[in-house]
Amino acid sequence: MNWSGVIDRYRSFLPVSDRTPVVTLNEGNTPLLAAPRLGEAVGSGLQVYLKCEGFNPTGSFKDRGMTLAISKALEAKARAVICASTGNTSASAAAYAARAGLRAFVLVPRGGIALGKLSQAAIHGAEVLMVDGSFDQALTLVKEIAERHPVTLVNSINPFRLEGQKTAAFEVVDQLGRAPDYHLIPVGNAGNISAYWQGYREYHLAKLGQARPKMVGFQAAGAAPIYENRVIHEPKTIATAIKIGNPANWARATAALEESGGWIEVVTDEEILHAYRLLASGEGIFMEPASAAAVAGLLKMAKQGRFEPGSTLVLTLTGHGLKDPDTALEHSSRPVTVPPKLDALLSALSL
Ligand SMILES: *Cc1c(COP(=O)(O)O)cnc(C)c1O
């Protein structure tokens, strides 16, 4: 099938009309991969699938929401968009704004953004501002600016973002032929878990999925406001994409957890890094640390026997590993330097 993006594919479920100029980079249609090694590692006959959202055009699931947010901004005759970002939102906003011919302003926390993400925002021509503060502070600032000035906010409080992101749940059902029993997902600003739940609910109502999964969210131990039920003023974690202390979609996410019969848990940075390496070396999938939070959560929850034996689980892997090459190099073995001689090379290889 010729794929031309999530708006085209799921148009009847989305708030668009013939007058909406569709801005797309053919996002979506990402692979749902079986993960037999992970399945074996967790046992109990669990069937594990990975929804590889890092394979979207800018390398994260943010593109699903951005195609809609930017298309609607263009329809409303906006000239500029703005967002606060831990990186992937800015990369996506920059790319789609470039495609649409809009100006893009992005605010990122200084020192808190992975190299790949920053390079994307820069090369797509966004106007990047480093805020000497946290993501949460940057978000408060852009909200104020968007209220008073002619610039459209494209953070996930923009309702079109979640509308676009819910298409990932549609795809899971289409690819699996049914809804999974559990859906595991990392939680930062809590937009994506809310969007998936909305998607599963809507597909269920449209009678396209017979069941709905339990939504299971994972926060990093040092950045777990929903789990701890309090705002975290100085969130800390190696997984910068979920380093958020006051999630914008907190209430929606809590509702998704309750309605679905799911729950929220925490994973430590150590558990995240272990899962990060396991995913890359055991399944051949290189995703960024925040994505590995779902895998770490799977391992932890399975050990505690939290999943019904024989269940089908889908994990969202939110962003590509190349986004954050520094972390990958820091947590894998160093290359060995050898002189250009056969014997030296052979002794280094220990075949
Ligand atoms: C944005 C993002 C998250 C967090 O998603 P929320 O919708 O903010 O909860 C997780 N992982 C990656 C890679 C992201 O870019």
Coordinates of N, CA and C in Angstrom, one line a residue, residues 35-243:
A35 N 9.4 -9.4 19.8 CA 10.6 -9.4 20.5 C 10.8 -10.8 21.2
P36 N 11.2 -11.8 20.5 CA 11.2 -13.2 21.1 C 12.2 -13.3 22.2
R37 N 13.4 -12.6 22.1 CA 14.4 -12.7 23.2 C 13.8 -12.1 24.5
L38 N 13.2 -11.0 24.4 CA 12.6 -10.3 25.6 C 11.5 -11.2 26.1
G39 N 10.7 -11.8 25.2 CA 9.6 -12.7 25.6 C 10.1 -13.9 26.4
E40 N 11.3 -14.4 25.9 CA 11.9 -15.5 26.6 C 12.4 -15.1 28.0
A41 N 13.0 -13.9 28.0 CA 13.6 -13.4 29.3 C 12.5 -13.2 30.3
V42 N 11.3 -12.8 29.9 CA 10.3 -12.6 31.0 C 9.4 -13.8 31.2
G43 N 9.4 -14.8 30.3 CA 8.7 -16.1 30.6 C 7.2 -15.9 30.6
S44 N 6.6 -16.9 31.3 CA 5.1 -16.9 31.6 C 4.3 -16.9 30.3
G45 N 4.9 -17.3 29.1 CA 4.2 -17.3 27.9 C 3.8 -15.9 27.4
L46 N 4.5 -14.9 27.9 CA 4.1 -13.5 27.5 C 4.6 -13.3 26.0
Q47 N 3.7 -12.7 25.2 CA 4.1 -12.3 23.8 C 4.4 -10.8 23.8
V48 N 5.6 -10.5 23.5 CA 6.1 -9.1 23.6 C 6.3 -8.5 22.2
Y49 N 5.7 -7.4 21.9 CA 5.8 -6.7 20.7 C 6.3 -5.3 20.9
L50 N 7.1 -4.8 20.0 CA 7.7 -3.4 20.2 C 7.2 -2.5 19.0
K51 N 6.5 -1.4 19.4 CA 6.1 -0.5 18.4 C 7.2 0.6 18.3
C52 N 7.9 0.5 17.2 CA 9.2 1.2 17.0 C 9.0 2.6 16.5
E53 N 8.7 3.5 17.4 CA 8.3 4.9 17.0 C 9.6 5.7 16.6
G54 N 10.7 5.2 17.0 CA 12.0 5.9 16.6 C 12.2 5.9 15.1
F55 N 11.4 5.0 14.3 CA 11.5 5.0 12.9 C 10.6 6.0 12.2
N56 N 10.0 6.9 12.9 CA 9.3 8.0 12.3 C 10.3 9.0 11.6
P57 N 9.8 9.9 10.7 CA 10.7 10.7 9.9 C 11.7 11.5 10.7
T58 N 11.4 12.1 11.9 CA 12.4 12.8 12.6 C 12.9 11.9 13.8
G59 N 12.5 10.6 13.8 CA 13.1 9.7 14.8 C 12.4 9.6 16.1
S60 N 11.1 10.1 16.2 CA 10.3 9.9 17.4 C 8.8 10.0 17.1
F61 N 8.0 9.5 18.1 CA 6.6 9.5 17.9 C 6.0 10.9 17.8
K62 N 6.8 11.9 18.1 CA 6.2 13.3 18.1 C 5.7 13.7 16.7
D63 N 6.2 13.1 15.7 CA 5.8 13.4 14.3 C 4.3 13.2 14.1
R64 N 3.8 12.2 14.7 CA 2.3 11.9 14.6 C 1.4 13.0 15.0
G65 N 1.9 13.7 16.1 CA 1.1 14.8 16.6 C 1.4 16.1 15.8
M66 N 2.7 16.1 15.4 CA 3.2 17.4 14.7 C 2.5 17.5 13.4
T67 N 2.3 16.5 12.6 CA 1.7 16.6 11.3 C 0.3 17.3 11.4
L68 N -0.4 16.9 12.5 CA -1.7 17.5 12.7 C -1.6 18.9 13.2
A69 N -0.8 19.1 14.2 CA -0.6 20.4 14.8 C -0.2 21.5 13.8
I70 N 0.7 21.1 13.0 CA 1.3 22.1 12.0 C 0.2 22.3 10.8
S71 N -0.4 21.2 10.4 CA -1.5 21.3 9.4 C -2.6 22.3 9.9
K72 N -3.0 22.1 11.1 CA -4.1 23.0 11.7 C -3.6 24.4 11.9
A73 N -2.3 24.5 12.3 CA -1.8 25.9 12.4 C -1.8 26.6 11.1
L74 N -1.4 25.9 10.0 CA -1.4 26.5 8.7 C -2.9 26.8 8.2
E75 N -3.8 25.9 8.5 CA -5.2 26.1 8.2 C -5.7 27.4 8.9
A76 N -5.2 27.6 10.1 CA -5.6 28.8 10.9 C -4.8 30.1 10.5
K77 N -4.0 29.9 9.5 CA -3.2 31.0 8.9 C -2.1 31.5 9.9
A78 N -1.6 30.6 10.7 CA -0.5 31.0 11.6 C 0.7 31.2 10.8
R79 N 1.6 32.1 11.3 CA 2.9 32.3 10.6 C 4.0 31.7 11.4
A80 N 3.8 31.4 12.7 CA 4.9 30.9 13.5 C 4.4 29.9 14.5
V81 N 5.3 29.0 14.9 CA 4.9 28.1 16.0 C 6.0 28.1 17.1
I82 N 5.6 27.7 18.3 CA 6.6 27.8 19.4 C 6.4 26.5 20.3
C83 N 7.5 26.0 20.9 CA 7.3 24.9 21.9 C 8.5 25.0 22.8
A84 N 8.2 24.4 24.0 CA 9.3 24.0 24.9 C 9.6 22.5 24.7
S85 N 10.8 22.1 24.9 CA 11.1 20.7 24.5 C 12.3 20.2 25.2
T86 N 12.2 18.9 25.5 CA 13.4 18.2 26.0 C 14.2 17.6 24.8
G87 N 13.7 18.0 23.6 CA 14.4 17.7 22.4 C 13.6 17.2 21.2
N88 N 12.8 16.1 21.4 CA 12.2 15.5 20.3 C 11.0 16.4 19.7
T89 N 10.3 17.1 20.6 CA 9.3 18.0 20.1 C 9.9 19.1 19.3
S90 N 11.0 19.6 19.7 CA 11.6 20.7 18.9 C 12.1 20.2 17.6
A91 N 12.7 19.0 17.6 CA 13.2 18.4 16.3 C 12.0 18.2 15.3
S92 N 10.9 17.7 15.8 CA 9.7 17.5 15.0 C 9.1 18.8 14.6
A93 N 8.9 19.7 15.5 CA 8.3 21.0 15.2 C 9.2 21.7 14.1
A94 N 10.5 21.6 14.3 CA 11.4 22.3 13.3 C 11.2 21.7 11.9
A95 N 11.1 20.4 11.8 CA 11.0 19.8 10.5 C 9.7 20.1 9.8
Y96 N 8.6 19.9 10.6 CA 7.3 20.1 10.0 C 7.0 21.6 9.7
A97 N 7.6 22.5 10.5 CA 7.5 23.9 10.3 C 8.2 24.3 9.0
A98 N 9.4 23.7 8.8 CA 10.2 23.9 7.6 C 9.4 23.5 6.4
R99 N 8.8 22.3 6.5 CA 8.0 21.8 5.4 C 6.8 22.7 5.1
A100 N 6.3 23.3 6.1 CA 5.1 24.2 5.9 C 5.4 25.6 5.6
G101 N 6.7 25.9 5.7 CA 7.1 27.3 5.5 C 6.7 28.2 6.7
L102 N 6.7 27.7 7.9 CA 6.4 28.5 9.1 C 7.7 28.8 9.8
R103 N 7.7 29.8 10.6 CA 8.8 30.1 11.5 C 8.6 29.2 12.7
A104 N 9.7 28.7 13.3 CA 9.6 27.8 14.5 C 10.5 28.4 15.6
F105 N 10.0 28.6 16.8 CA 10.8 28.9 17.9 C 10.8 27.8 18.9
V106 N 12.0 27.4 19.4 CA 12.0 26.3 20.3 C 12.8 26.7 21.5
L107 N 12.3 26.4 22.7 CA 13.0 26.6 24.0 C 13.4 25.3 24.6
V108 N 14.7 25.1 24.8 CA 15.2 23.9 25.4 C 15.9 24.2 26.7
P109 N 15.9 23.3 27.6 CA 16.7 23.5 28.9 C 18.2 23.4 28.5
R110 N 18.9 24.3 29.0 CA 20.4 24.3 28.7 C 21.0 23.1 29.4
G111 N 21.8 22.3 28.6 CA 22.5 21.2 29.1 C 21.6 19.9 29.2
G112 N 20.3 20.1 29.0 CA 19.4 19.0 29.2 C 18.8 18.4 27.9
I113 N 19.5 18.6 26.8 CA 19.0 18.1 25.5 C 20.1 17.3 24.8
A114 N 19.7 16.1 24.3 CA 20.6 15.2 23.6 C 21.1 15.9 22.3
L115 N 22.4 15.6 21.9 CA 23.0 16.2 20.8 C 22.3 16.0 19.5
G116 N 21.8 14.8 19.2 CA 21.1 14.6 17.9 C 19.8 15.5 17.8
K117 N 19.1 15.7 18.9 CA 17.9 16.4 18.8 C 18.2 17.9 18.6
L118 N 19.2 18.4 19.2 CA 19.6 19.8 19.1 C 20.0 20.0 17.6
S119 N 20.8 19.1 17.1 CA 21.3 19.3 15.7 C 20.1 19.3 14.7
Q120 N 19.1 18.5 15.0 CA 17.9 18.5 14.1 C 17.2 19.9 14.1
A121 N 16.9 20.4 15.3 CA 16.2 21.7 15.4 C 17.1 22.7 14.7
A122 N 18.4 22.7 14.8 CA 19.2 23.7 14.2 C 19.2 23.6 12.7
I123 N 19.4 22.4 12.2 CA 19.6 22.3 10.7 C 18.2 22.6 10.0
H124 N 17.1 22.3 10.7 CA 15.8 22.6 10.0 C 15.5 24.1 10.1
G125 N 16.4 24.8 10.7 CA 16.2 26.3 10.7 C 15.3 26.9 11.8
A126 N 15.1 26.1 12.9 CA 14.3 26.6 14.0 C 15.2 27.7 14.7
E127 N 14.5 28.6 15.4 CA 15.2 29.5 16.2 C 15.3 29.0 17.6
V128 N 16.5 28.5 18.0 CA 16.6 27.7 19.2 C 17.1 28.6 20.3
L129 N 16.3 28.6 21.4 CA 16.7 29.3 22.6 C 17.0 28.4 23.8
M130 N 18.2 28.5 24.3 CA 18.5 27.7 25.5 C 18.1 28.4 26.8
V131 N 17.2 27.8 27.5 CA 16.8 28.4 28.8 C 17.7 27.9 29.9
D132 N 18.1 28.8 30.7 CA 18.9 28.4 31.8 C 18.0 28.0 32.9
G133 N 17.3 26.9 32.7 CA 16.3 26.4 33.7 C 15.8 25.1 33.3
S134 N 14.7 24.6 33.8 CA 14.2 23.3 33.6 C 13.2 23.3 32.4
F135 N 12.8 22.1 31.9 CA 11.8 22.0 30.9 C 10.5 22.6 31.4
D136 N 10.1 22.3 32.7 CA 8.9 22.8 33.2 C 8.8 24.4 33.2
Q137 N 9.9 25.0 33.5 CA 10.0 26.5 33.4 C 9.8 27.0 32.0
A138 N 10.5 26.3 31.1 CA 10.4 26.6 29.7 C 9.0 26.5 29.2
L139 N 8.3 25.5 29.6 CA 6.9 25.3 29.2 C 6.0 26.4 29.7
T140 N 6.2 26.8 30.9 CA 5.4 27.9 31.5 C 5.6 29.2 30.7
L141 N 6.8 29.4 30.3 CA 7.1 30.6 29.5 C 6.5 30.6 28.1
V142 N 6.6 29.5 27.4 CA 6.0 29.5 26.0 C 4.5 29.6 26.1
K143 N 3.9 29.0 27.1 CA 2.4 29.1 27.3 C 2.0 30.6 27.3
E144 N 2.8 31.3 28.1 CA 2.5 32.8 28.3 C 2.6 33.5 27.0
I145 N 3.7 33.2 26.3 CA 4.0 33.9 25.0 C 2.9 33.6 24.0
A146 N 2.5 32.3 23.9 CA 1.4 31.9 22.9 C 0.1 32.5 23.3
E147 N -0.2 32.8 24.5 CA -1.4 33.4 24.9 C -1.5 34.9 24.4
R148 N -0.4 35.5 24.4 CA -0.3 37.0 24.1 C 0.1 37.4 22.7
H149 N 0.7 36.4 22.0 CA 1.3 36.8 20.7 C 0.9 35.9 19.6
P150 N 1.0 36.3 18.4 CA 0.4 35.5 17.3 C 1.4 34.4 16.9
V151 N 1.5 33.4 17.8 CA 2.3 32.3 17.6 C 1.6 31.1 18.2
T152 N 1.6 30.0 17.4 CA 0.8 28.8 17.9 C 1.7 27.9 18.7
L153 N 1.2 27.5 19.8 CA 1.9 26.6 20.7 C 1.7 25.1 20.2
V154 N 2.8 24.4 20.0 CA 2.7 23.0 19.5 C 3.2 22.0 20.5
N155 N 3.2 22.4 21.8 CA 3.4 21.3 22.9 C 2.2 20.5 23.0
S156 N 2.3 19.4 23.8 CA 1.2 18.5 23.8 C -0.1 19.0 24.5
I157 N -0.1 20.2 25.0 CA -1.3 20.8 25.4 C -2.1 21.4 24.2
N158 N -1.5 21.5 23.1 CA -2.2 21.7 21.8 C -3.0 20.5 21.5
P159 N -4.3 20.6 21.5 CA -5.2 19.3 21.4 C -4.9 18.5 20.2
F160 N -4.5 19.2 19.1 CA -4.2 18.4 17.9 C -3.0 17.5 18.0
R161 N -2.1 17.8 18.9 CA -1.0 16.9 19.1 C -1.5 15.5 19.5
L162 N -2.3 15.4 20.5 CA -2.8 14.1 21.0 C -3.7 13.5 20.0
E163 N -4.5 14.3 19.3 CA -5.3 13.7 18.2 C -4.5 12.9 17.2
G164 N -3.3 13.5 16.8 CA -2.4 12.8 15.9 C -1.8 11.6 16.5
Q165 N -1.4 11.8 17.7 CA -0.6 10.7 18.4 C -1.5 9.5 18.7
K166 N -2.8 9.6 18.8 CA -3.6 8.5 19.0 C -3.6 7.5 17.9
T167 N -3.2 7.9 16.7 CA -3.1 7.0 15.5 C -2.2 5.9 15.8
A168 N -1.2 6.0 16.7 CA -0.3 4.9 17.0 C -1.1 3.7 17.6
A169 N -2.1 4.0 18.4 CA -3.0 2.9 18.9 C -3.8 2.2 17.8
F170 N -4.3 3.1 16.8 CA -5.0 2.5 15.7 C -4.1 1.5 15.0
E171 N -2.8 1.9 14.7 CA -1.9 1.1 14.0 C -1.6 -0.2 14.7
V172 N -1.5 -0.1 16.1 CA -1.2 -1.3 16.8 C -2.3 -2.3 16.6
V173 N -3.5 -1.9 16.7 CA -4.7 -2.8 16.5 C -4.7 -3.3 15.1
D174 N -4.4 -2.4 14.1 CA -4.4 -2.9 12.7 C -3.3 -3.9 12.5
Q175 N -2.2 -3.7 13.1 CA -1.0 -4.6 12.8 C -1.1 -5.9 13.6
L176 N -1.7 -5.8 14.8 CA -1.8 -7.0 15.6 C -3.1 -7.8 15.3
G177 N -4.0 -7.1 14.7 CA -5.3 -7.7 14.4 C -6.2 -7.7 15.6
R178 N -5.8 -7.1 16.7 CA -6.5 -6.9 17.9 C -5.8 -6.0 18.8
A179 N -6.5 -5.6 19.9 CA -5.7 -4.7 20.9 C -4.9 -5.7 21.8
P180 N -3.8 -5.2 22.3 CA -3.0 -6.0 23.2 C -3.7 -6.1 24.6
D181 N -3.2 -7.0 25.4 CA -3.8 -7.0 26.8 C -3.2 -5.9 27.7
Y182 N -1.9 -5.6 27.4 CA -1.3 -4.5 28.2 C -0.5 -3.7 27.2
H183 N -0.5 -2.4 27.4 CA 0.3 -1.5 26.7 C 1.3 -0.7 27.6
L184 N 2.6 -0.9 27.4 CA 3.6 -0.3 28.3 C 4.2 0.8 27.6
I185 N 4.4 1.9 28.4 CA 4.9 3.2 27.7 C 5.6 4.1 28.7
P186 N 6.7 4.7 28.2 CA 7.4 5.7 29.1 C 6.5 6.9 29.3
V187 N 6.6 7.6 30.4 CA 5.7 8.8 30.7 C 6.6 9.9 31.1
G188 N 6.4 11.0 30.3 CA 7.1 12.3 30.6 C 6.1 13.4 30.9
N189 N 5.7 14.1 29.8 CA 4.7 15.1 30.0 C 3.3 14.4 30.0
A190 N 3.3 13.1 29.8 CA 2.1 12.3 29.9 C 1.1 12.5 28.7
G191 N 1.5 13.1 27.6 CA 0.6 13.2 26.5 C 0.4 11.9 25.7
N192 N 1.5 11.1 25.6 CA 1.4 9.9 24.7 C 0.6 8.9 25.3
I193 N 0.7 8.6 26.6 CA -0.1 7.6 27.3 C -1.6 8.0 27.2
S194 N -1.9 9.3 27.3 CA -3.3 9.8 27.1 C -3.8 9.6 25.7
A195 N -2.9 9.9 24.7 CA -3.3 9.7 23.3 C -3.5 8.3 23.0
Y196 N -2.7 7.4 23.4 CA -2.9 5.9 23.1 C -4.2 5.5 23.7
W197 N -4.5 5.9 24.9 CA -5.8 5.5 25.5 C -7.0 6.0 24.8
Q198 N -6.9 7.3 24.3 CA -7.9 7.8 23.5 C -8.1 7.0 22.2
G199 N -7.0 6.7 21.6 CA -7.0 5.9 20.4 C -7.6 4.5 20.6
Y200 N -7.2 3.8 21.6 CA -7.8 2.5 21.9 C -9.3 2.6 22.1
R201 N -9.7 3.7 22.9 CA -11.1 3.9 23.2 C -11.9 4.1 21.9
E202 N -11.4 5.0 21.1 CA -12.1 5.4 19.9 C -12.3 4.2 18.9
Y203 N -11.2 3.4 18.8 CA -11.2 2.3 17.9 C -12.2 1.2 18.4
H204 N -12.3 1.1 19.7 CA -13.2 0.2 20.4 C -14.6 0.6 20.1
L205 N -14.9 1.9 20.3 CA -16.2 2.4 20.0 C -16.6 2.3 18.6
A206 N -15.7 2.4 17.7 CA -16.0 2.2 16.2 C -16.0 0.7 15.9
K207 N -15.9 -0.1 16.9 CA -15.9 -1.6 16.7 C -14.8 -2.1 15.9
L208 N -13.7 -1.5 15.9 CA -12.5 -1.9 15.2 C -11.5 -2.7 16.1
G209 N -11.8 -2.7 17.4 CA -11.0 -3.5 18.3 C -11.9 -4.0 19.3
Q210 N -11.9 -5.3 19.6 CA -12.9 -5.9 20.5 C -12.6 -5.6 22.0
A211 N -11.3 -5.4 22.3 CA -10.9 -5.2 23.7 C -10.1 -3.9 23.8
R212 N -9.8 -3.6 25.0 CA -8.9 -2.4 25.3 C -7.8 -2.9 26.3
P213 N -6.6 -2.4 26.1 CA -5.5 -2.9 26.9 C -5.5 -2.1 28.3
K214 N -4.8 -2.7 29.2 CA -4.5 -2.0 30.4 C -3.3 -1.1 30.1
M215 N -3.4 0.2 30.4 CA -2.2 1.1 30.2 C -1.3 1.0 31.3
V216 N 0.0 0.8 31.1 CA 1.0 0.7 32.1 C 2.1 1.7 31.8
G217 N 2.2 2.8 32.7 CA 3.2 3.8 32.4 C 4.4 3.7 33.3
F218 N 5.5 4.2 32.8 CA 6.8 4.1 33.5 C 7.5 5.5 33.6
Q219 N 7.8 5.9 34.8 CA 8.5 7.1 35.0 C 9.9 6.8 35.5
A220 N 10.9 7.7 35.3 CA 12.2 7.5 35.9 C 12.1 7.8 37.4
A221 N 12.9 7.0 38.1 CA 12.8 7.1 39.6 C 13.0 8.6 40.1
G222 N 13.9 9.3 39.4 CA 14.2 10.7 39.9 C 13.3 11.7 39.3
A223 N 12.3 11.3 38.5 CA 11.4 12.2 37.8 C 10.0 11.6 37.7
A224 N 9.5 11.3 38.9 CA 8.2 10.5 38.9 C 7.1 11.2 39.6
P225 N 6.7 12.3 39.1 CA 5.6 13.1 39.8 C 4.3 12.4 39.9
I226 N 3.9 11.6 38.8 CA 2.6 11.0 38.9 C 2.7 9.8 39.9
Y227 N 3.7 9.0 39.8 CA 3.9 7.9 40.7 C 3.9 8.4 42.2
E228 N 4.6 9.5 42.4 CA 4.8 10.0 43.8 C 3.6 11.0 44.2
N229 N 2.8 11.3 43.2 CA 1.7 12.2 43.4 C 2.1 13.6 44.0
R230 N 3.2 14.1 43.4 CA 3.6 15.4 43.8 C 4.5 16.0 42.7
V231 N 4.5 17.3 42.6 CA 5.4 18.0 41.6 C 6.9 17.8 42.1
I232 N 7.7 17.4 41.1 CA 9.2 17.2 41.4 C 9.9 18.5 40.9
H233 N 10.5 19.2 41.8 CA 11.1 20.5 41.4 C 12.4 20.4 40.7
E234 N 13.2 19.4 41.0 CA 14.4 19.2 40.3 C 14.5 17.7 39.8
P235 N 13.8 17.4 38.7 CA 13.8 16.0 38.2 C 15.2 15.6 37.8
K236 N 15.5 14.4 38.0 CA 16.8 13.9 37.6 C 16.7 12.5 37.0
T237 N 17.2 12.4 35.8 CA 17.3 11.0 35.2 C 18.2 11.2 33.9
I238 N 18.8 10.0 33.6 CA 19.6 10.0 32.4 C 18.7 10.0 31.1
A239 N 17.4 9.7 31.3 CA 16.5 9.6 30.2 C 15.9 11.0 30.0
T240 N 16.6 11.9 29.3 CA 16.2 13.3 29.3 C 14.8 13.5 28.7
A241 N 14.3 12.7 27.8 CA 13.0 12.9 27.2 C 11.9 12.7 28.2
I242 N 12.1 12.1 29.4 CA 11.1 12.0 30.4 C 11.5 12.7 31.7
K243 N 12.4 13.6 31.6 CA 12.9 14.3 32.7 C 12.0 15.5 33.0

